[in-house]
Amino acid sequence: MNFLAHLWLAGPDEGARLGAVAGDFVKGMLPGDLPADIAGGVALHRGIDAFADTHPAFQRSRERVTGPHRRFAGVMVDMFYDHFLAAEWPAWHPDEALPDYAARQYALLAAHRHRLPPRAAPVVARMVEHDWLSSYREVDTIVYALDRIARRLKRPDAFLGCGEVLRTHYAGFGEDAGVFLADAQAFARRFKTPSGG
């Protein structure tokens, strides 16, 4: 559910950005009726997730998450990295303020909501209503987002104390996020979809 990073890594292509969001709602083989541009974005989303799973900085961050949170370390780190991307947005995307970038993504998602998987609709509506992308700058928003994920997992205490984990290791997570985001950006630029695009 780290929408900001996936949207940013998808670059300027609208279909890739739609696929970046759809990637959390399309499981297994890509449906044959999924538009090719969105399918390419879903493939990139999955490629980025696989890249993260093997990246040394991402692994280092996961190792900082211990105890009862360990099982969900990957989800926590994904969200923590969205926080650092948002908090340091001018360094990563200097040509456009985060609120303006977020507004453009919301407009794109609204204009093409009929092309997204049906399960995405309520999540995208909440994302727009509560301006998730801009609000990721705040640690409390990340904690709230993880709490919402825990409820969907039917494990309400899964992320209890996650804010303290982030605050305790803030500098380390931030350093790892910087390394990972730079490498993920290079990976995304080189990525070729299964159809060759």
Tab-separated table of C-alpha atoms in Angstrom:
chain	number	residue	atom	x	y	z
A	1	MET	CA	0.000	0.000	0.000
A	2	ASN	CA	2.981	2.272	-0.493
A	3	PHE	CA	1.185	4.183	-3.218
A	4	LEU	CA	3.441	7.239	-3.299
A	5	ALA	CA	6.622	5.319	-4.087
A	6	HIS	CA	4.935	3.167	-6.722
A	7	LEU	CA	3.332	6.177	-8.428
A	8	TRP	CA	6.606	8.101	-8.391
A	9	LEU	CA	8.618	5.148	-9.693
A	10	ALA	CA	6.103	4.611	-12.514
A	11	GLY	CA	7.229	7.906	-14.030
A	12	PRO	CA	5.198	10.098	-16.367
A	13	ASP	CA	3.274	7.379	-18.230
A	14	GLU	CA	-0.392	7.453	-17.200
A	15	GLY	CA	-0.985	3.747	-17.778
A	16	ALA	CA	2.069	2.863	-15.716
A	17	ARG	CA	0.801	5.056	-12.877
A	18	LEU	CA	-2.643	3.456	-13.027
A	19	GLY	CA	-0.931	0.070	-12.929
A	20	ALA	CA	1.174	1.230	-9.995
A	21	VAL	CA	-2.030	1.593	-7.986
A	22	ALA	CA	-3.787	-1.420	-9.523
A	23	GLY	CA	-0.818	-3.588	-8.544
A	24	ASP	CA	-2.098	-3.903	-4.993
A	25	PHE	CA	-5.449	-5.199	-6.239
A	26	VAL	CA	-4.462	-7.633	-8.999
A	27	LYS	CA	-3.294	-10.973	-7.661
A	28	GLY	CA	-1.906	-13.955	-9.561
A	29	MET	CA	-1.790	-13.972	-13.338
A	30	LEU	CA	-2.705	-10.730	-15.031
A	31	PRO	CA	-6.302	-10.848	-16.279
A	32	GLY	CA	-6.559	-10.967	-20.053
A	33	ASP	CA	-8.979	-8.043	-20.087
A	34	LEU	CA	-6.577	-5.739	-18.218
A	35	PRO	CA	-5.599	-2.919	-20.614
A	36	ALA	CA	-2.008	-3.323	-21.841
A	37	ASP	CA	-0.803	-0.003	-20.432
A	38	ILE	CA	-2.158	-0.825	-16.979
A	39	ALA	CA	-0.812	-4.386	-17.195
A	40	GLY	CA	2.626	-2.908	-17.857
A	41	GLY	CA	2.277	-0.763	-14.739
A	42	VAL	CA	1.223	-3.787	-12.675
A	43	ALA	CA	4.264	-5.672	-14.006
A	44	LEU	CA	6.492	-2.760	-12.961
A	45	HIS	CA	4.826	-2.700	-9.525
A	46	ARG	CA	5.588	-6.398	-9.097
A	47	GLY	CA	9.116	-5.920	-10.395
A	48	ILE	CA	9.741	-3.162	-7.852
A	49	ASP	CA	8.372	-5.350	-5.055
A	50	ALA	CA	10.696	-8.204	-6.095
A	51	PHE	CA	13.606	-5.754	-6.346
A	52	ALA	CA	12.850	-4.541	-2.804
A	53	ASP	CA	12.783	-8.086	-1.444
A	54	THR	CA	16.427	-8.578	-2.427
A	55	HIS	CA	17.802	-5.065	-1.928
A	56	PRO	CA	20.408	-4.772	0.874
A	57	ALA	CA	19.048	-1.469	2.230
A	58	PHE	CA	15.500	-2.823	2.317
A	59	GLN	CA	16.749	-5.960	4.079
A	60	ARG	CA	18.632	-3.816	6.605
A	61	SER	CA	15.427	-1.913	7.326
A	62	ARG	CA	13.461	-5.141	7.728
A	63	GLU	CA	16.030	-6.349	10.273
A	64	ARG	CA	15.363	-3.244	12.385
A	65	VAL	CA	11.792	-4.465	12.831
A	66	THR	CA	11.896	-7.070	15.585
A	67	GLY	CA	9.647	-8.922	17.978
A	68	PRO	CA	5.953	-9.234	17.215
A	69	HIS	CA	6.238	-6.896	14.215
A	70	ARG	CA	8.777	-9.079	12.411
A	71	ARG	CA	6.123	-10.955	10.436
A	72	PHE	CA	4.909	-7.688	8.922
A	73	ALA	CA	8.291	-5.992	8.551
A	74	GLY	CA	8.021	-5.711	4.769
A	75	VAL	CA	4.697	-3.878	4.944
A	76	MET	CA	6.017	-1.555	7.640
A	77	VAL	CA	9.183	-0.749	5.711
A	78	ASP	CA	7.167	-0.065	2.536
A	79	MET	CA	5.114	2.493	4.419
A	80	PHE	CA	8.138	3.951	6.214
A	81	TYR	CA	9.803	4.533	2.844
A	82	ASP	CA	6.702	6.346	1.579
A	83	HIS	CA	7.092	8.605	4.614
A	84	PHE	CA	10.709	9.409	3.750
A	85	LEU	CA	9.875	9.979	0.084
A	86	ALA	CA	7.131	12.430	1.101
A	87	ALA	CA	9.183	14.101	3.841
A	88	GLU	CA	12.122	14.643	1.474
A	89	TRP	CA	10.040	15.200	-1.647
A	90	PRO	CA	11.962	18.246	-2.980
A	91	ALA	CA	15.126	16.137	-3.165
A	92	TRP	CA	13.390	13.421	-5.202
A	93	HIS	CA	11.009	15.466	-7.340
A	94	PRO	CA	12.278	19.068	-7.325
A	95	ASP	CA	10.107	20.344	-10.186
A	96	GLU	CA	6.741	19.920	-8.479
A	97	ALA	CA	5.522	20.379	-4.915
A	98	LEU	CA	4.091	17.258	-3.311
A	99	PRO	CA	0.535	18.641	-2.941
A	100	ASP	CA	0.507	19.499	-6.663
A	101	TYR	CA	1.895	16.089	-7.605
A	102	ALA	CA	-0.688	14.391	-5.386
A	103	ALA	CA	-3.518	16.421	-6.942
A	104	ARG	CA	-2.412	15.302	-10.418
A	105	GLN	CA	-2.413	11.656	-9.338
A	106	TYR	CA	-5.864	11.993	-7.794
A	107	ALA	CA	-7.195	13.586	-11.001
A	108	LEU	CA	-5.714	10.747	-13.062
A	109	LEU	CA	-7.210	8.094	-10.797
A	110	ALA	CA	-10.612	9.804	-10.840
A	111	ALA	CA	-10.622	10.137	-14.622
A	112	HIS	CA	-9.713	6.472	-15.100
A	113	ARG	CA	-11.383	4.800	-12.127
A	114	HIS	CA	-13.457	2.676	-14.534
A	115	ARG	CA	-10.195	1.107	-15.769
A	116	LEU	CA	-9.022	0.084	-12.296
A	117	PRO	CA	-9.940	-3.189	-10.564
A	118	PRO	CA	-13.287	-2.823	-8.736
A	119	ARG	CA	-11.638	-3.520	-5.361
A	120	ALA	CA	-9.473	-0.426	-5.858
A	121	ALA	CA	-12.420	1.993	-5.983
A	122	PRO	CA	-13.102	2.402	-2.237
A	123	VAL	CA	-9.394	2.598	-1.408
A	124	VAL	CA	-8.739	5.211	-4.079
A	125	ALA	CA	-11.764	7.205	-2.881
A	126	ARG	CA	-10.351	7.262	0.671
A	127	MET	CA	-6.882	8.098	-0.651
A	128	VAL	CA	-8.240	11.154	-2.445
A	129	GLU	CA	-10.606	12.210	0.344
A	130	HIS	CA	-7.871	12.133	2.986
A	131	ASP	CA	-4.973	13.176	0.727
A	132	TRP	CA	-2.866	10.191	1.689
A	133	LEU	CA	0.005	11.001	-0.656
A	134	SER	CA	0.737	14.418	0.857
A	135	SER	CA	-0.046	13.338	4.397
A	136	TYR	CA	2.576	10.569	4.323
A	137	ARG	CA	5.019	13.302	5.422
A	138	GLU	CA	3.678	12.864	8.941
A	139	VAL	CA	4.703	9.847	11.041
A	140	ASP	CA	1.239	9.768	12.614
A	141	THR	CA	-0.318	9.285	9.169
A	142	ILE	CA	1.924	6.274	8.540
A	143	VAL	CA	0.897	4.824	11.907
A	144	TYR	CA	-2.767	5.401	11.045
A	145	ALA	CA	-2.343	3.794	7.606
A	146	LEU	CA	-0.713	0.719	9.142
A	147	ASP	CA	-3.548	0.506	11.657
A	148	ARG	CA	-6.043	0.460	8.760
A	149	ILE	CA	-4.060	-2.317	7.073
A	150	ALA	CA	-4.052	-4.310	10.317
A	151	ARG	CA	-7.841	-4.105	10.481
A	152	ARG	CA	-8.119	-5.443	6.951
A	153	LEU	CA	-5.796	-8.296	7.940
A	154	LYS	CA	-8.125	-8.981	10.880
A	155	ARG	CA	-5.071	-8.527	13.140
A	156	PRO	CA	-5.828	-5.232	14.886
A	157	ASP	CA	-2.663	-5.375	16.988
A	158	ALA	CA	-0.317	-6.343	14.116
A	159	PHE	CA	1.238	-2.882	13.916
A	160	LEU	CA	0.732	-1.759	17.500
A	161	GLY	CA	3.803	0.288	18.404
A	162	CYS	CA	4.981	0.678	14.803
A	163	GLY	CA	5.329	4.423	15.284
A	164	GLU	CA	7.803	3.799	18.073
A	165	VAL	CA	9.778	1.450	15.806
A	166	LEU	CA	9.972	4.189	13.166
A	167	ARG	CA	10.887	6.899	15.662
A	168	THR	CA	13.521	4.756	17.421
A	169	HIS	CA	15.338	3.891	14.183
A	170	TYR	CA	14.372	7.008	12.241
A	171	ALA	CA	17.867	7.898	11.021
A	172	GLY	CA	18.641	4.335	9.966
A	173	PHE	CA	15.344	3.895	8.128
A	174	GLY	CA	15.873	7.266	6.466
A	175	GLU	CA	19.369	6.366	5.295
A	176	ASP	CA	18.168	3.011	3.964
A	177	ALA	CA	15.218	4.669	2.224
A	178	GLY	CA	17.528	7.091	0.439
A	179	VAL	CA	19.736	4.290	-0.868
A	180	PHE	CA	16.794	2.116	-1.849
A	181	LEU	CA	14.793	4.867	-3.570
A	182	ALA	CA	17.767	5.897	-5.714
A	183	ASP	CA	18.390	2.292	-6.754
A	184	ALA	CA	14.679	1.603	-7.285
A	185	GLN	CA	14.413	4.669	-9.503
A	186	ALA	CA	17.282	3.364	-11.650
A	187	PHE	CA	15.649	-0.091	-11.716
A	188	ALA	CA	12.286	1.363	-12.797
A	189	ARG	CA	13.905	3.325	-15.627
A	190	ARG	CA	15.523	0.129	-16.961
A	191	PHE	CA	12.464	-2.062	-16.449
A	192	LYS	CA	10.916	-3.717	-19.472
A	193	THR	CA	7.410	-5.099	-19.289
A	194	PRO	CA	6.807	-8.709	-20.334
A	195	SER	CA	5.471	-7.379	-23.653
A	196	GLY	CA	8.797	-5.609	-24.215
A	197	GLY	CA	7.677	-2.029	-23.458
